[in-house]
mmCIF file of C-alpha atoms in Angstrom:
data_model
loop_
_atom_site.group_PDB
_atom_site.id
_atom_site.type_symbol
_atom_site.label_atom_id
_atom_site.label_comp_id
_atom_site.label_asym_id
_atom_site.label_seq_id
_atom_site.Cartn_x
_atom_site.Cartn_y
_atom_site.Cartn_z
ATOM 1 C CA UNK A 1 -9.074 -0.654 -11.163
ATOM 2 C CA UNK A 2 -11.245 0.280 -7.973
ATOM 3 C CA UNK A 3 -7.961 -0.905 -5.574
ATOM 4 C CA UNK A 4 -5.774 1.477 -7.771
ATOM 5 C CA UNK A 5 -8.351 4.251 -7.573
ATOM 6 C CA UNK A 6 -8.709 3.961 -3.937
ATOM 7 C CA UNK A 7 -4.836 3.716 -3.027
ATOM 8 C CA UNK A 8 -4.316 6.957 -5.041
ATOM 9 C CA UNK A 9 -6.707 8.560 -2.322
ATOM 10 C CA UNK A 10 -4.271 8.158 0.330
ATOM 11 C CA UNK A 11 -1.736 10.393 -1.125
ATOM 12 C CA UNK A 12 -4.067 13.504 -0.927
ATOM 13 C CA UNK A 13 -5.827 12.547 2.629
ATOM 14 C CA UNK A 14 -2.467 12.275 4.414
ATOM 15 C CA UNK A 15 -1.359 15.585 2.347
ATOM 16 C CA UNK A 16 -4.118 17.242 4.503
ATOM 17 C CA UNK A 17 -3.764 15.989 7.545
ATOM 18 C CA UNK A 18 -1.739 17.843 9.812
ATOM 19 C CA UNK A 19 -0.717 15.146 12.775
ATOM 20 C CA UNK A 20 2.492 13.129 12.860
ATOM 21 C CA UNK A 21 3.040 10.548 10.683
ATOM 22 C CA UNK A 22 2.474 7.522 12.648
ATOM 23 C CA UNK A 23 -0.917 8.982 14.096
ATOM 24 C CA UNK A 24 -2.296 9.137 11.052
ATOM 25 C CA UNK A 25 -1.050 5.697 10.114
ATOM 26 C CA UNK A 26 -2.780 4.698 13.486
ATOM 27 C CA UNK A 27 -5.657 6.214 12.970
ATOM 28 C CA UNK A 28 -5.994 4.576 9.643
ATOM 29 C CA UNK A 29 -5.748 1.298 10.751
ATOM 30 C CA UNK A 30 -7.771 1.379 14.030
ATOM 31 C CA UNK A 31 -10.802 2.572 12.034
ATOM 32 C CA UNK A 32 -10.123 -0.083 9.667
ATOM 33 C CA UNK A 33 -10.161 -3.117 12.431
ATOM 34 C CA UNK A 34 -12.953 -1.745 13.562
ATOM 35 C CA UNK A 35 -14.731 -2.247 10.208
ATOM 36 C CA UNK A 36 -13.850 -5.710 10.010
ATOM 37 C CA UNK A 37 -14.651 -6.666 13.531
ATOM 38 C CA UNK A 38 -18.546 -7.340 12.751
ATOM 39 C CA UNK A 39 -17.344 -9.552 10.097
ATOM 40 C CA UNK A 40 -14.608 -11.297 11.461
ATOM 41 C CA UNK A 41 -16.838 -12.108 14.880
ATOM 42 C CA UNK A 42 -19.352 -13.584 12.996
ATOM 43 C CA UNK A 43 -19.062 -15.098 9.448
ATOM 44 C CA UNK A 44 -15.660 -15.618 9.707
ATOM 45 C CA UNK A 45 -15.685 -16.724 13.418
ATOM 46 C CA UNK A 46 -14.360 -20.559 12.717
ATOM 47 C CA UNK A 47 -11.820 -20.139 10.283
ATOM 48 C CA UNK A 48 -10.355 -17.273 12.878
ATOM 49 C CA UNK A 49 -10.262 -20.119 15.551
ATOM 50 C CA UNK A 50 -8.510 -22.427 13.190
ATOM 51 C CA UNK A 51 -5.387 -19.840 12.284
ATOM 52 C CA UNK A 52 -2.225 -21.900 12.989
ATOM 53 C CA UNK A 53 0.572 -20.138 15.102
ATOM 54 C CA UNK A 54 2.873 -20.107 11.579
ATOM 55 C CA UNK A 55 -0.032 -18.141 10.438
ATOM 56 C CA UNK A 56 -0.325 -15.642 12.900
ATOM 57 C CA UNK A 57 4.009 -14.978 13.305
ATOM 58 C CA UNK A 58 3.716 -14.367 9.140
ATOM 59 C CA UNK A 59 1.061 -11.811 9.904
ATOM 60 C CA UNK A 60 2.397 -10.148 12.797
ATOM 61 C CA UNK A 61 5.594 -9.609 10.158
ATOM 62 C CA UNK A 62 3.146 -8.552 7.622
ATOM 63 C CA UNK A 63 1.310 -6.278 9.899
ATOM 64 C CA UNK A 64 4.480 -4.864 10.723
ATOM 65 C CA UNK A 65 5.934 -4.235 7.161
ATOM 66 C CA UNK A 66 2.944 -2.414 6.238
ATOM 67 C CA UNK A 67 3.056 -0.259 9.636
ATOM 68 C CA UNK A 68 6.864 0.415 7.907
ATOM 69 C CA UNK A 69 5.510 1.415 4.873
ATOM 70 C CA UNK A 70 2.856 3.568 5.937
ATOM 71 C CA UNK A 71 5.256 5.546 8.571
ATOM 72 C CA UNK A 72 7.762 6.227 5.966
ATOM 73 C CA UNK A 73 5.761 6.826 2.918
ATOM 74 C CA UNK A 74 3.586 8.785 5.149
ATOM 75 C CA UNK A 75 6.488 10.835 6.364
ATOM 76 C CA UNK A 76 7.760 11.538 2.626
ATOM 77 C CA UNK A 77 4.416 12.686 1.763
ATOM 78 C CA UNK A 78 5.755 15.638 4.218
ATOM 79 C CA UNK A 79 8.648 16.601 2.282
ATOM 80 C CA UNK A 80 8.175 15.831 -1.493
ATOM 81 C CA UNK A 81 5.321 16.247 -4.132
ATOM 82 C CA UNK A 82 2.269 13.944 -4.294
ATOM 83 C CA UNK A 83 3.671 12.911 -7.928
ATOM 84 C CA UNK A 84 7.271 12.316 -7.134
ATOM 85 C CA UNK A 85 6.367 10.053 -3.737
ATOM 86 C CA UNK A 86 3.786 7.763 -5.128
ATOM 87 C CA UNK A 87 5.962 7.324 -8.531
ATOM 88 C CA UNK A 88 8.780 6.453 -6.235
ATOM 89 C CA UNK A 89 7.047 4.009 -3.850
ATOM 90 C CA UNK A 90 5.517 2.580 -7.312
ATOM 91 C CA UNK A 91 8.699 0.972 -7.542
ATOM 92 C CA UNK A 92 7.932 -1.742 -5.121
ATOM 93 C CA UNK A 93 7.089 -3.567 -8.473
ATOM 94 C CA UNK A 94 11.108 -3.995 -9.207
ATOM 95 C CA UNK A 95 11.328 -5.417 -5.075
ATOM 96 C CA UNK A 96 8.297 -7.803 -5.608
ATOM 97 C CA UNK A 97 9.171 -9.293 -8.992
ATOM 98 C CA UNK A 98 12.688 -9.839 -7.330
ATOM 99 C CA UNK A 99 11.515 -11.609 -4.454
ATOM 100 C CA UNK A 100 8.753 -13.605 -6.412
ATOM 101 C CA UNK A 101 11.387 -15.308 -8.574
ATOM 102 C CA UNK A 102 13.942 -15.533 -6.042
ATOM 103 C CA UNK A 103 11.920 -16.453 -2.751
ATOM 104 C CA UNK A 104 8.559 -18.263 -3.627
ATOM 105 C CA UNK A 105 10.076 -19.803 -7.265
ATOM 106 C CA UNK A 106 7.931 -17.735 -9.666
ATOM 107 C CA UNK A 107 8.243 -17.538 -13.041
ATOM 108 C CA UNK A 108 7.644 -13.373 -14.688
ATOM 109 C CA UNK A 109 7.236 -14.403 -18.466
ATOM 110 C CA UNK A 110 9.941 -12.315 -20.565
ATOM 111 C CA UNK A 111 6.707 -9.895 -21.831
ATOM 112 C CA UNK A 112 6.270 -9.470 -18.214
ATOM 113 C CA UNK A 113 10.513 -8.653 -17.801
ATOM 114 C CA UNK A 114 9.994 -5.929 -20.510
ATOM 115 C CA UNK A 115 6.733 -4.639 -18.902
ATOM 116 C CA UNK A 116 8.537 -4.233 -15.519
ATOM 117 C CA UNK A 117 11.178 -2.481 -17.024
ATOM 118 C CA UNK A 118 9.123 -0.301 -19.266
ATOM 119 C CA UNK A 119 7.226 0.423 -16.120
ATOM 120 C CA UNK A 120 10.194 1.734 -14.442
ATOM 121 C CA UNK A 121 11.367 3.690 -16.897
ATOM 122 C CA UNK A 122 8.117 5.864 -17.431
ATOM 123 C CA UNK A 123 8.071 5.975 -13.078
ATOM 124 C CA UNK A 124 11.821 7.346 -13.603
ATOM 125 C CA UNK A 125 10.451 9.616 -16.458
ATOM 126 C CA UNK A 126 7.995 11.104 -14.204
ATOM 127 C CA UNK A 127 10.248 11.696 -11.230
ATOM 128 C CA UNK A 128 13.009 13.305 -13.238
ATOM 129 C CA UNK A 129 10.560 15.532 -14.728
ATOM 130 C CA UNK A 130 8.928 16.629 -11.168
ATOM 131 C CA UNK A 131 9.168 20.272 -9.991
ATOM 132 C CA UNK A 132 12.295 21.474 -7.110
ATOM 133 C CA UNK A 133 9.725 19.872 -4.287
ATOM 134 C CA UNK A 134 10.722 16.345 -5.566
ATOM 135 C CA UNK A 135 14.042 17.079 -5.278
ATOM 136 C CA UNK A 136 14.310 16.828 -2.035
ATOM 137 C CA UNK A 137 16.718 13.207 -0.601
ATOM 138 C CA UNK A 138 15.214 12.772 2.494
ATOM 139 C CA UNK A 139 11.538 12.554 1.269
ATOM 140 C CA UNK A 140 13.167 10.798 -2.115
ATOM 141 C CA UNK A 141 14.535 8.133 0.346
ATOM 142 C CA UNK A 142 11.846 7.664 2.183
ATOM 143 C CA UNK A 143 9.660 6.400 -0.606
ATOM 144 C CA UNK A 144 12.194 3.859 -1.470
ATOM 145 C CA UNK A 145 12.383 2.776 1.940
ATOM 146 C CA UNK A 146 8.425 2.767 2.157
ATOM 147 C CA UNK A 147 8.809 0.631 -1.407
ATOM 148 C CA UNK A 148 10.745 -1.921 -0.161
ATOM 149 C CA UNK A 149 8.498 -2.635 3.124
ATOM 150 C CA UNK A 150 5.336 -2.551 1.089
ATOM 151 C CA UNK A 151 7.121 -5.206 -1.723
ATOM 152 C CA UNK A 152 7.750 -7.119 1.550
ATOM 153 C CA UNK A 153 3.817 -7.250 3.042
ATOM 154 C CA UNK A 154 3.166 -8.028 -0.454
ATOM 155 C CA UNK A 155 4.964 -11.089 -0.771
ATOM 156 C CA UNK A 156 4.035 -12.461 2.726
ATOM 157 C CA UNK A 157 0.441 -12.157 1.426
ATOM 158 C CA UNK A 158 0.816 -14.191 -1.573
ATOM 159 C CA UNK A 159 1.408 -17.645 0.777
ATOM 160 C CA UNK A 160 -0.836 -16.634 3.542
ATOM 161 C CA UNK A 161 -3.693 -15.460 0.505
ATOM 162 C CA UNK A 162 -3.562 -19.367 -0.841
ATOM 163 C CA UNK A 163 -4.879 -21.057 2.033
ATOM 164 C CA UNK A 164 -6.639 -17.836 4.253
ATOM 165 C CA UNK A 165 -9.959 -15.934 3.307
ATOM 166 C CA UNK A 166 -9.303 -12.428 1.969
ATOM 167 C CA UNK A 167 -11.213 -10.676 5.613
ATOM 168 C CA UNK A 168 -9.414 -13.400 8.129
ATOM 169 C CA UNK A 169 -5.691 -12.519 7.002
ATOM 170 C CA UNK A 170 -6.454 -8.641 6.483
ATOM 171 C CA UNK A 171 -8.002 -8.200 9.985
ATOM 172 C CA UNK A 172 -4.920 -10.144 11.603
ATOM 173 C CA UNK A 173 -2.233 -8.263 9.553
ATOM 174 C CA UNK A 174 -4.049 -4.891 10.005
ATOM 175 C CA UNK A 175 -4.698 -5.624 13.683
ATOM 176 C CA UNK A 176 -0.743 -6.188 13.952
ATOM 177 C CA UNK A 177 0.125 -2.965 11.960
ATOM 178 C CA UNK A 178 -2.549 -1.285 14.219
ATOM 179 C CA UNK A 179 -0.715 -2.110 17.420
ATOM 180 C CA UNK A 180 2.930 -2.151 15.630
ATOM 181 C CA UNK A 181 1.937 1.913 15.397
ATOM 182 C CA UNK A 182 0.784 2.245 18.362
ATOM 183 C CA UNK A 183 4.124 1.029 19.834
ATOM 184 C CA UNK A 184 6.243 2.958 17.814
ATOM 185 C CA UNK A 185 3.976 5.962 18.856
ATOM 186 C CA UNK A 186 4.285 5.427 22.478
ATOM 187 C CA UNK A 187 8.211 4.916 21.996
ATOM 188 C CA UNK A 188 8.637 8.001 20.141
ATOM 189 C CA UNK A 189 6.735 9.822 22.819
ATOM 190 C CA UNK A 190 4.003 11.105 20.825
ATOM 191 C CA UNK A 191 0.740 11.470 21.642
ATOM 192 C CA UNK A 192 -2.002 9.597 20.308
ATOM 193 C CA UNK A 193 -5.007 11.498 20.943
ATOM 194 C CA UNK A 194 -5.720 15.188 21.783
ATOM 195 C CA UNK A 195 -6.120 16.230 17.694
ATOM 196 C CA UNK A 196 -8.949 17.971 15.868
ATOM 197 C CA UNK A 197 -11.800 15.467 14.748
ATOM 198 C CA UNK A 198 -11.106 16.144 11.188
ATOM 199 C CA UNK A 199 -8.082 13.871 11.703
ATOM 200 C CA UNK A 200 -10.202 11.367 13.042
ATOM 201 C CA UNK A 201 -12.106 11.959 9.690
ATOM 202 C CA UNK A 202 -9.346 11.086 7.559
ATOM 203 C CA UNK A 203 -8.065 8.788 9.015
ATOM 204 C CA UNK A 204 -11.752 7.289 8.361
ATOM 205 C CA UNK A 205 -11.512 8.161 5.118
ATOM 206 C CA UNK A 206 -8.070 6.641 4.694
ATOM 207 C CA UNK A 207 -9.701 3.047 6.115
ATOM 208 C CA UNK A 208 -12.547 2.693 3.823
ATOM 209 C CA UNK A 209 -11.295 4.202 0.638
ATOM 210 C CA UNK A 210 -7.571 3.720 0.879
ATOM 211 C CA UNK A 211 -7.668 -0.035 3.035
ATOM 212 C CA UNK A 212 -10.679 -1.651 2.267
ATOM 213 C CA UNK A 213 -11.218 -0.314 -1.370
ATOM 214 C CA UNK A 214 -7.424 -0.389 -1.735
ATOM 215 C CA UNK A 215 -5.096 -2.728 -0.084
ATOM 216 C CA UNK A 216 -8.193 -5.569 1.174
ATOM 217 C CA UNK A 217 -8.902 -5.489 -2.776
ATOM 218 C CA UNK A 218 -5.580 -6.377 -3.885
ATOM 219 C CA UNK A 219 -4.995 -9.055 -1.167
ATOM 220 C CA UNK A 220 -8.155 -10.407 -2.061
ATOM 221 C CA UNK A 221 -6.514 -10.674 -5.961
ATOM 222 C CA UNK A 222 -3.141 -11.948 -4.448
ATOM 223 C CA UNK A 223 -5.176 -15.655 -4.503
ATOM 224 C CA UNK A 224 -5.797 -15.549 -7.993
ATOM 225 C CA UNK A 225 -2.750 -12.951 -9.633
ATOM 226 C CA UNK A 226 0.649 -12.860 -9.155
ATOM 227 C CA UNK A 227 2.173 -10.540 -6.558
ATOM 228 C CA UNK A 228 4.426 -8.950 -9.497
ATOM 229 C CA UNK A 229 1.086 -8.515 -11.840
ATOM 230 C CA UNK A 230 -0.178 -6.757 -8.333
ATOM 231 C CA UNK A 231 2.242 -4.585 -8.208
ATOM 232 C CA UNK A 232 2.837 -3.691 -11.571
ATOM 233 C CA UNK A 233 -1.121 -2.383 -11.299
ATOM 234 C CA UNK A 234 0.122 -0.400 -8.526
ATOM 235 C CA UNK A 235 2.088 1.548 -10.504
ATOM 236 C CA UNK A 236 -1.133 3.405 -12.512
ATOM 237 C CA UNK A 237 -1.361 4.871 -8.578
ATOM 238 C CA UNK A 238 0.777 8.155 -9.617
ATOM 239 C CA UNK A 239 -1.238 8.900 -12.372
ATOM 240 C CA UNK A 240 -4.262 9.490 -10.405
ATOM 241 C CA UNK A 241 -2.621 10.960 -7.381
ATOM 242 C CA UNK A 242 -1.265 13.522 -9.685
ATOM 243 C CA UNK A 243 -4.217 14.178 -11.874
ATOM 244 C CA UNK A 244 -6.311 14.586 -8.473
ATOM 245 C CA UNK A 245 -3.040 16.661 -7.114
ATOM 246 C CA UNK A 246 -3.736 19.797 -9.808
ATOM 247 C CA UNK A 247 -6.791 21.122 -8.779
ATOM 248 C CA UNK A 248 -6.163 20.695 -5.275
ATOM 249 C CA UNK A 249 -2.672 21.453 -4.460
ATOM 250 C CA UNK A 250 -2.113 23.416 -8.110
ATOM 251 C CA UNK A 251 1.045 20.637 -9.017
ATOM 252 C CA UNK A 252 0.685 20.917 -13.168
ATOM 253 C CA UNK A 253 2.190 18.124 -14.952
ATOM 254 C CA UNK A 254 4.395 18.928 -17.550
ATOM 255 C CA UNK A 255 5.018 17.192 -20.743
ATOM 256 C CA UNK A 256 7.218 14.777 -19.413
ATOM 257 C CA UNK A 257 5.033 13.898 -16.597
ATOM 258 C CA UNK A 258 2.386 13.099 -19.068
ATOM 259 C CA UNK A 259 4.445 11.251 -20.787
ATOM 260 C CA UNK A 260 5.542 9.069 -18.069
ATOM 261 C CA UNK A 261 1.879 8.688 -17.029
ATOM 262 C CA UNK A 262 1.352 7.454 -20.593
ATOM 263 C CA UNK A 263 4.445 4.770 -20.168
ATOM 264 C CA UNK A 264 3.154 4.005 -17.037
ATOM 265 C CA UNK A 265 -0.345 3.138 -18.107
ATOM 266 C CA UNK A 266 1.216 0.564 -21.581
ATOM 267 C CA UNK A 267 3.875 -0.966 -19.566
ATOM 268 C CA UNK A 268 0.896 -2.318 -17.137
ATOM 269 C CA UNK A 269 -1.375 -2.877 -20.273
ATOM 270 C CA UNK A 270 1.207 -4.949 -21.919
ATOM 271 C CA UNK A 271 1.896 -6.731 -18.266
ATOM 272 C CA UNK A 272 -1.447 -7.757 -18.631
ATOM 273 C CA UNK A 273 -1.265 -9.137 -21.800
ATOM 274 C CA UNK A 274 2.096 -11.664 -20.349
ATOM 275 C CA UNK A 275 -0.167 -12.378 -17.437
ATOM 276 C CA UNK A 276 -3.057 -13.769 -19.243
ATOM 277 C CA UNK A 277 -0.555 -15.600 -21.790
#
């Protein structure tokens, strides 16, 4: 619950901020190694100095999956509704459960089928119900896109989360996504200081909340859940983003919106229930 409510922060921070995409990715992620530095330095100093090589090319590829997923679903933020976007990336639930059972072996109990695909049927009843602003294909495609990277980081974290500590493999994937932005930044050609401190603020914000309260959280669960139970949590995301999108950016859900909310919130309820089973 507290990862879910701090992920559906990000969605209305990066709606305010007015920088490019990847800076505010950037931003996000340098204040968040900072954060972890202390920790990592000190308690976790030993266990740092015992990472394998394997351990540090799977979260370089992690680092840079999530750098993916933060540039695009950033970017779609930009041209589509706060409702439409995070329903869309919710998806990654469909990618993960895929590669789960294909990749690592798992096993999704048939409750757990049914839960998925109840899940994506109250995410596809939200989006069809959104206003003209979700119509837009370019922001649409985008959140797919940012979907399939995120499904991706979250998969790579469910073998490095059995045998790494929850702060040791966040710092070195967010430390990789960190400087995976900053290259794409300085390929791209744009500039990655010279903005108005509030953007330094939310990108801040956007480390502590969204990161640490958010992502850290569910890597931390990825040791004892399985990455498709993960995800399927994920997917309660747009019903907060939206509900925190009508008083400050005036989007109104409509009947059908709340009605996919309500699928939304069962289909992970009953997930739940195949989980514990």
């Amino acid at each position: 619950m507290l990862g879910v409510l701090g992920i559906s922060i990000s969605a209305i921070l990066v709606r305010w901020s007015q920088a490019p995409s990847v800076v505010t990715a950037a931003y996000r992620l340098g204040w968040t190694v900072l954060l972890l530095l202390p920790a990592v330095l000190t308690k976790f100093r030993r266990e740092l100095l015992r990472v394998r090589p394997r351990d540090l090319w799977l979260c370089a590829l992690s680092g840079l999956c999530l750098a993916l997923h933060f540039l695009t679903w950033f970017e779609s933020l930009k041209w589509t509704g706060v409702a439409i976007s995070t329903v869309l990336v919710s998806t990654e639930v469909i990618f993960t459960a895929l590669g789960f059972a294909l990749f690592l072996k798992g096993k999704i109990p048939p409750m757990g089928v049914a839960a998925i695909l109840l899940d994506f049927g109250g995410s596809a009843v939200l989006a069809l119900a959104g206003d003209g602003e979700g119509s837009q294909l370019y922001g649409n495609l985008l959140a797919l896109a940012a979907a399939v990277f995120v499904a991706m980081y979250t998969l790579i974290g469910r073998i490095q989360r059995g045998y790494l500590s929850t702060t040791v493999y966040t710092f070195l994937t967010y430390l990789a996504c960190f400087l995976a932005l900053v290259l794409m930044a300085l390929c791209s050609g744009t500039p990655l200081v010279g903005y108005p401190p509030r953007e330094w603020l939310i990108g801040l914000g956007l480390a502590v909340l969204c990161t640490l309260m958010g992502h850290s959280l569910f890597s931390w669960c990825l040791k004892y859940l399985s990455p498709a139970y993960v995800s399927a949590v994920k997917l309660c995301e747009p019903v907060f983003s939206g509900a925190l999108a009508v008083p400050l950016f005036g989007e109104i859900p409509g009947p059908m919106q709340l009605l996919g909310a309500a699928v939304i919130l069962g289909s992970v309820l009953l997930y739940t229930k195949a989980e514990a089973s």
